[in-house]
PDB file of C-alpha atoms in Angstrom:
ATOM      1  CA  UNK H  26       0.000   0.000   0.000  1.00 86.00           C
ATOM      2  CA  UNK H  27       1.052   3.555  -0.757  1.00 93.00           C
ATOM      3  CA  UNK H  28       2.203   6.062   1.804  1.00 95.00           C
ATOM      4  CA  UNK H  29      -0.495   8.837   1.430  1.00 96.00           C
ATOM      5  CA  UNK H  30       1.287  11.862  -0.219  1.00 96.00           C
ATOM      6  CA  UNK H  31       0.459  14.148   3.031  1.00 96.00           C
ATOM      7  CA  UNK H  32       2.896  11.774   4.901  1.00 97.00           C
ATOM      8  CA  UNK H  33       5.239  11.061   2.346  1.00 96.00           C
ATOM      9  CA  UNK H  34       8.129  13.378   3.600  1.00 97.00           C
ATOM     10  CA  UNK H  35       8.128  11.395   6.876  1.00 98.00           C
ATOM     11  CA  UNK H  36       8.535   7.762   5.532  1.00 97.00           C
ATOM     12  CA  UNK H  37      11.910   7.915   6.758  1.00 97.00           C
ATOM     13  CA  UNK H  38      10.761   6.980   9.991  1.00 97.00           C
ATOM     14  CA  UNK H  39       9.069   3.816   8.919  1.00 97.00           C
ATOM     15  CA  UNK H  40       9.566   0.582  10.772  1.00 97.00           C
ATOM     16  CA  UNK H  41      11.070  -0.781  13.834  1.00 98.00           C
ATOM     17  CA  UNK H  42      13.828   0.162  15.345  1.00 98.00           C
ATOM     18  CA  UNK H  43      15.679  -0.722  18.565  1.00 98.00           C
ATOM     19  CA  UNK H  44      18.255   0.073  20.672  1.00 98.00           C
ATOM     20  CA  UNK H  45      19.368   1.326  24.123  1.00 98.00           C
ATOM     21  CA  UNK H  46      18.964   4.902  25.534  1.00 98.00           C
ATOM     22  CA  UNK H  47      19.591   6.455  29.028  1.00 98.00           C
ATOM     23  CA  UNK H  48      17.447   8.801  31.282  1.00 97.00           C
ATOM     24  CA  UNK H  49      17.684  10.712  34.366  1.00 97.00           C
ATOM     25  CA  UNK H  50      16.022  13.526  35.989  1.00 98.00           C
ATOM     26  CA  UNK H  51      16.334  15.567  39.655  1.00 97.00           C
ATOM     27  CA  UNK H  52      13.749  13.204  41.435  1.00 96.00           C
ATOM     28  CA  UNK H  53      14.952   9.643  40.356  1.00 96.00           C
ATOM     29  CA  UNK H  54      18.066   7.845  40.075  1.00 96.00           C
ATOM     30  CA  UNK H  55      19.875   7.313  36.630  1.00 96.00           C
ATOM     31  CA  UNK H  56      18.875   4.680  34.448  1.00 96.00           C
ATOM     32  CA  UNK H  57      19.624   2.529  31.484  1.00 96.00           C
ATOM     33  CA  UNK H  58      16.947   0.938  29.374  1.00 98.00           C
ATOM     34  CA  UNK H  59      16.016  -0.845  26.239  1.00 98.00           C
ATOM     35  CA  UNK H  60      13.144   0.707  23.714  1.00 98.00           C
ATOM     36  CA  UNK H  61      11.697  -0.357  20.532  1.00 98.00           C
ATOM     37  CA  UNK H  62       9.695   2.264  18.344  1.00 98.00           C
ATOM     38  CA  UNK H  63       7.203   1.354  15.764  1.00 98.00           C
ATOM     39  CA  UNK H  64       6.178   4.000  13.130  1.00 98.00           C
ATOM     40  CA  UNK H  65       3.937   1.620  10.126  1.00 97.00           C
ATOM     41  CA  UNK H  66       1.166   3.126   8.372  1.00 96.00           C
ATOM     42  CA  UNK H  67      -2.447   2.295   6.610  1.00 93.00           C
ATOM     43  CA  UNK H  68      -2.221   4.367   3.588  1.00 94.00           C
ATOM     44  CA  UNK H  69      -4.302   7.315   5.573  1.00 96.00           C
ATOM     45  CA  UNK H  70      -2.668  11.078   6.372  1.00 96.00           C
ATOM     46  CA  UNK H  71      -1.205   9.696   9.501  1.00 97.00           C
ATOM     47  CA  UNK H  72       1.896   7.120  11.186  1.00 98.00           C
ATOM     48  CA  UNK H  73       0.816   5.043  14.024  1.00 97.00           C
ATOM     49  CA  UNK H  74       3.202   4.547  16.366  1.00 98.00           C
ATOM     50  CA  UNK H  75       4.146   2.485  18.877  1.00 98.00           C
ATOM     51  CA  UNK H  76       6.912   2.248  22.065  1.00 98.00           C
ATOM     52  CA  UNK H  77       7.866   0.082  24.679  1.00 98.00           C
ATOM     53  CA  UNK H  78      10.961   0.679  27.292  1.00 98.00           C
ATOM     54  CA  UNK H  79      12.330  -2.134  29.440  1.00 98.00           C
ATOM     55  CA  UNK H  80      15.225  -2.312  32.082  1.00 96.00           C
ATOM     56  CA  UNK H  81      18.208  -3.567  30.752  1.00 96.00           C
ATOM     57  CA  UNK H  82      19.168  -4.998  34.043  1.00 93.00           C
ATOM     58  CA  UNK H  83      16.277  -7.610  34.718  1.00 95.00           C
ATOM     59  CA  UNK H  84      13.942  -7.241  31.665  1.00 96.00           C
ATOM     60  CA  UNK H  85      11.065  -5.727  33.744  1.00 97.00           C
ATOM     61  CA  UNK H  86       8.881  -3.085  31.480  1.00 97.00           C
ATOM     62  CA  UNK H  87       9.777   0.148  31.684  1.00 96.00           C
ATOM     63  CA  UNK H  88       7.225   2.893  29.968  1.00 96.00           C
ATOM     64  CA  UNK H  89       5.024   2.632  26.776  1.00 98.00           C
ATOM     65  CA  UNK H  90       2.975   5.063  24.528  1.00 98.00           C
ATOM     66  CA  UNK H  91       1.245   4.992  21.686  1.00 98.00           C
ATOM     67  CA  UNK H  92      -0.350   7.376  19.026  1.00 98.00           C
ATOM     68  CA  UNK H  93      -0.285   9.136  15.715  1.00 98.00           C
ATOM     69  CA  UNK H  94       1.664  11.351  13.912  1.00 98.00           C
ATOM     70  CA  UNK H  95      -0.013  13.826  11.484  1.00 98.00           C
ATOM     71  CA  UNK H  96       1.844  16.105   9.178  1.00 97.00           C
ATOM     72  CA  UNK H  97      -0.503  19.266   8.049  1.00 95.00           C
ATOM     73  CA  UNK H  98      -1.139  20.560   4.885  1.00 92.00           C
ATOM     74  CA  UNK H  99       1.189  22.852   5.406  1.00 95.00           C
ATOM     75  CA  UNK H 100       3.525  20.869   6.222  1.00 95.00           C
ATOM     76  CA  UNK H 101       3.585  21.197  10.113  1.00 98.00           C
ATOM     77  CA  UNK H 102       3.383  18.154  12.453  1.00 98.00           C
ATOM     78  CA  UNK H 103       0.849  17.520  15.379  1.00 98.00           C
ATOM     79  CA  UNK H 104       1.986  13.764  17.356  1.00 98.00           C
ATOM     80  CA  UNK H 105      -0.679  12.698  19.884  1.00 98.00           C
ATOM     81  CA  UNK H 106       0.507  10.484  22.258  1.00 98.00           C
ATOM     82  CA  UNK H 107      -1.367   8.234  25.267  1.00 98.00           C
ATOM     83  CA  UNK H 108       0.560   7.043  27.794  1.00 97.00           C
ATOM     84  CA  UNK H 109      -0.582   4.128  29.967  1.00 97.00           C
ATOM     85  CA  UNK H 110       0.230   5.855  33.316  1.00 96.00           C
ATOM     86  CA  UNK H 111      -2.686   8.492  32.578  1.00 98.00           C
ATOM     87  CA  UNK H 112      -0.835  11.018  30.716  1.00 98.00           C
ATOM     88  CA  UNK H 113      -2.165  12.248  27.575  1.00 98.00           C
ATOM     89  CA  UNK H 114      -0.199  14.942  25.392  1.00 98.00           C
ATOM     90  CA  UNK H 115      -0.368  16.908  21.907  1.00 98.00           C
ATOM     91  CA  UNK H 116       2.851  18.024  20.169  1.00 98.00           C
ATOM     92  CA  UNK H 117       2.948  20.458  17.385  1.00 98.00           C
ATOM     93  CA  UNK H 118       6.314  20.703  15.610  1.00 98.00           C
ATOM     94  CA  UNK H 119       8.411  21.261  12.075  1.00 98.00           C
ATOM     95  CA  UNK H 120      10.112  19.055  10.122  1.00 98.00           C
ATOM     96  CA  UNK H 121      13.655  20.177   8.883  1.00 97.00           C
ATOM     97  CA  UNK H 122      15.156  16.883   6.587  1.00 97.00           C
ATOM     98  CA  UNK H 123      15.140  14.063   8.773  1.00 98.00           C
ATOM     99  CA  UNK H 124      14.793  15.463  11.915  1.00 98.00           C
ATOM    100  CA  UNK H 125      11.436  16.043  13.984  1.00 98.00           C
ATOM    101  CA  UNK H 126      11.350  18.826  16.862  1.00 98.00           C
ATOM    102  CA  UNK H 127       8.100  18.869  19.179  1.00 98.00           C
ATOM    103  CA  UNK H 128       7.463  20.517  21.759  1.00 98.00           C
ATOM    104  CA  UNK H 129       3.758  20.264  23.590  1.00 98.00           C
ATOM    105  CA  UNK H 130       1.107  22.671  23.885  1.00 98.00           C
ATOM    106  CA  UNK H 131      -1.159  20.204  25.991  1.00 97.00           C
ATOM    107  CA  UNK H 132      -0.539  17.676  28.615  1.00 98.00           C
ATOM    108  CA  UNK H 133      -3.790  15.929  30.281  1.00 98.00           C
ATOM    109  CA  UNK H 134      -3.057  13.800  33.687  1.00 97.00           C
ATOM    110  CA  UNK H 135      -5.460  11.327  35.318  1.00 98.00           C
ATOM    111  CA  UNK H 136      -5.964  12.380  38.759  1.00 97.00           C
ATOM    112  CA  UNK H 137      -3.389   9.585  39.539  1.00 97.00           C
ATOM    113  CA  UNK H 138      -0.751  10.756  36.854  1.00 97.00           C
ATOM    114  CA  UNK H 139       2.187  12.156  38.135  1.00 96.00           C
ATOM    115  CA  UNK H 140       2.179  15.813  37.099  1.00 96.00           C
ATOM    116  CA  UNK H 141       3.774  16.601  33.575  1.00 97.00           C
ATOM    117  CA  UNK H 142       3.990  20.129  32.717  1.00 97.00           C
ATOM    118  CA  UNK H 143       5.639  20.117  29.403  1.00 98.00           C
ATOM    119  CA  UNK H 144       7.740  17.938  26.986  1.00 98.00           C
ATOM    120  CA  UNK H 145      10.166  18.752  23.748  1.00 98.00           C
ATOM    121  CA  UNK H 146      11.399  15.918  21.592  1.00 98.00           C
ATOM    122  CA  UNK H 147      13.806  16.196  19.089  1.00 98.00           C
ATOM    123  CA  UNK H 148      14.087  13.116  16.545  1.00 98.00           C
ATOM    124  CA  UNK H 149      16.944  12.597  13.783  1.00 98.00           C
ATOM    125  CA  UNK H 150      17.083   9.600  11.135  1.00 98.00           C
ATOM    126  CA  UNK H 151      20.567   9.198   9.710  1.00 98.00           C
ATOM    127  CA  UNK H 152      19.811   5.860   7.410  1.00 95.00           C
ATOM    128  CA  UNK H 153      18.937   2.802   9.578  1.00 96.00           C
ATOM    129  CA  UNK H 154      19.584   4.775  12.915  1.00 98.00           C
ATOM    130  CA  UNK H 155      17.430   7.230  15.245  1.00 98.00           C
ATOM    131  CA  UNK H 156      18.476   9.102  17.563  1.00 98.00           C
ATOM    132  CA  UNK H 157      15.985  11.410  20.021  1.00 98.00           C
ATOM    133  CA  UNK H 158      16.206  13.414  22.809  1.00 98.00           C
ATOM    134  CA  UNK H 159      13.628  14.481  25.393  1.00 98.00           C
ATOM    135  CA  UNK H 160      13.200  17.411  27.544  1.00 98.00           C
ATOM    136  CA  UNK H 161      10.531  17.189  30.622  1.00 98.00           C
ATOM    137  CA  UNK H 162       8.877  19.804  33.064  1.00 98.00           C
ATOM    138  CA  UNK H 163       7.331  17.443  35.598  1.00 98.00           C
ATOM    139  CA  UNK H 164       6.253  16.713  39.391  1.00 96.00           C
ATOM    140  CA  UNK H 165       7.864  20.636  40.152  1.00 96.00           C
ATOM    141  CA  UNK H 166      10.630  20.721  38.211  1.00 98.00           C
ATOM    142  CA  UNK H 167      11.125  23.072  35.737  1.00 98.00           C
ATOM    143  CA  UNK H 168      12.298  21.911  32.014  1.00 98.00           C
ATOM    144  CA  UNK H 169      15.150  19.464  31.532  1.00 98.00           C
ATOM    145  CA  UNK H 170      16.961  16.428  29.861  1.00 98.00           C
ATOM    146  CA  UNK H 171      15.568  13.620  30.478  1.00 98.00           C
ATOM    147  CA  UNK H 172      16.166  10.756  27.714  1.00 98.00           C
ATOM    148  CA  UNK H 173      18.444   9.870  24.838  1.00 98.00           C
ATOM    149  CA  UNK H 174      18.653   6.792  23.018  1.00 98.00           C
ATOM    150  CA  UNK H 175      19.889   5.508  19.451  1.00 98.00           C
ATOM    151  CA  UNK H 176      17.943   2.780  17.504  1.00 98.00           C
ATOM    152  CA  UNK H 177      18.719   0.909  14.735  1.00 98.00           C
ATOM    153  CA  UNK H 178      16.343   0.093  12.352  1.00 98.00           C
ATOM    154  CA  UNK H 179      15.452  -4.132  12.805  1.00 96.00           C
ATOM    155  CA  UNK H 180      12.725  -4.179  10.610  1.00 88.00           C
ATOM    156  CA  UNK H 181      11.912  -2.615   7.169  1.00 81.00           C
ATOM    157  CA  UNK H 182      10.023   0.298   6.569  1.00 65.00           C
ATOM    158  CA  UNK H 183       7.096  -1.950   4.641  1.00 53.00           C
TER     159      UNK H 183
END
């Protein structure tokens, strides 16, 4: 199936891809972990994607999300994510050759969430490997760094 022509400019990011990253932030110890990403799509104006996280210690999951990435007619791009721990966020952004920055202009929390105030992501695809970077405003702190991983891409882009 064809990628719809709306969407086109971010095929790059199709497939799977895996690899390791590492996270900390002011209220939590440092971590390693593992992560697979999932962008695929269904011929529509949109990418589904999907992520997973894991320890790389003992295995145990980590974090997930999942949602959609839209590009605009004008060429802008709005990436709704849901997040399993009762955070949902929009992120509007640009696209500048193979790299994605985001940054949100709406975080929703559960009344159980842990408070998230804001998030930027930056996203760069250099052939079969990603690399991202997050930023975070959460539970009082103002924003900072709080993940970076490189993938490699495990799975085609079919």
């Amino acid at each position: 199936m064809d990628v719809h022509p709306q969407i086109q400019p971010l095929a790059f990011l199709l497939g799977t891809w895996r690899g390791e990253g590492q996270g900390r932030y002011p209220t939590i110890a440092d971590f390693a972990y593992g992560e697979e990403i999932a962008f695929a799509h269904v011929g529509k104006p949109f990418l589904a994607y999907t992520q997973r996280t894991w320890a790389l210690d003992d295995q145990r999951p980590l974090h997930a999300e999942t949602g959609y990435l839209r590009r605009t007619a004008e060429g802008a791009l709005e990436w709704l994510l849901a997040h399993p721990t009762g955070i949902a966020e929009v992120e509007l952004g640009s696209l500048d050759g193979a790299t994605l920055r985001l940054r949100s202009v709406g975080v929703l929390c559960t009344p159980t969430a842990k408070r998230v105030d804001e998030l930027t992501r930056e996203l760069t695809v250099d052939g079969d490997e990603l690399r991202y970077e997050l930023h975070m405003a959460a539970v009082g702190e103002p924003l900072t760094f709080h993940l970076s991983a490189t993938l490699r891409r495990v799975r085609d882009r079919g």
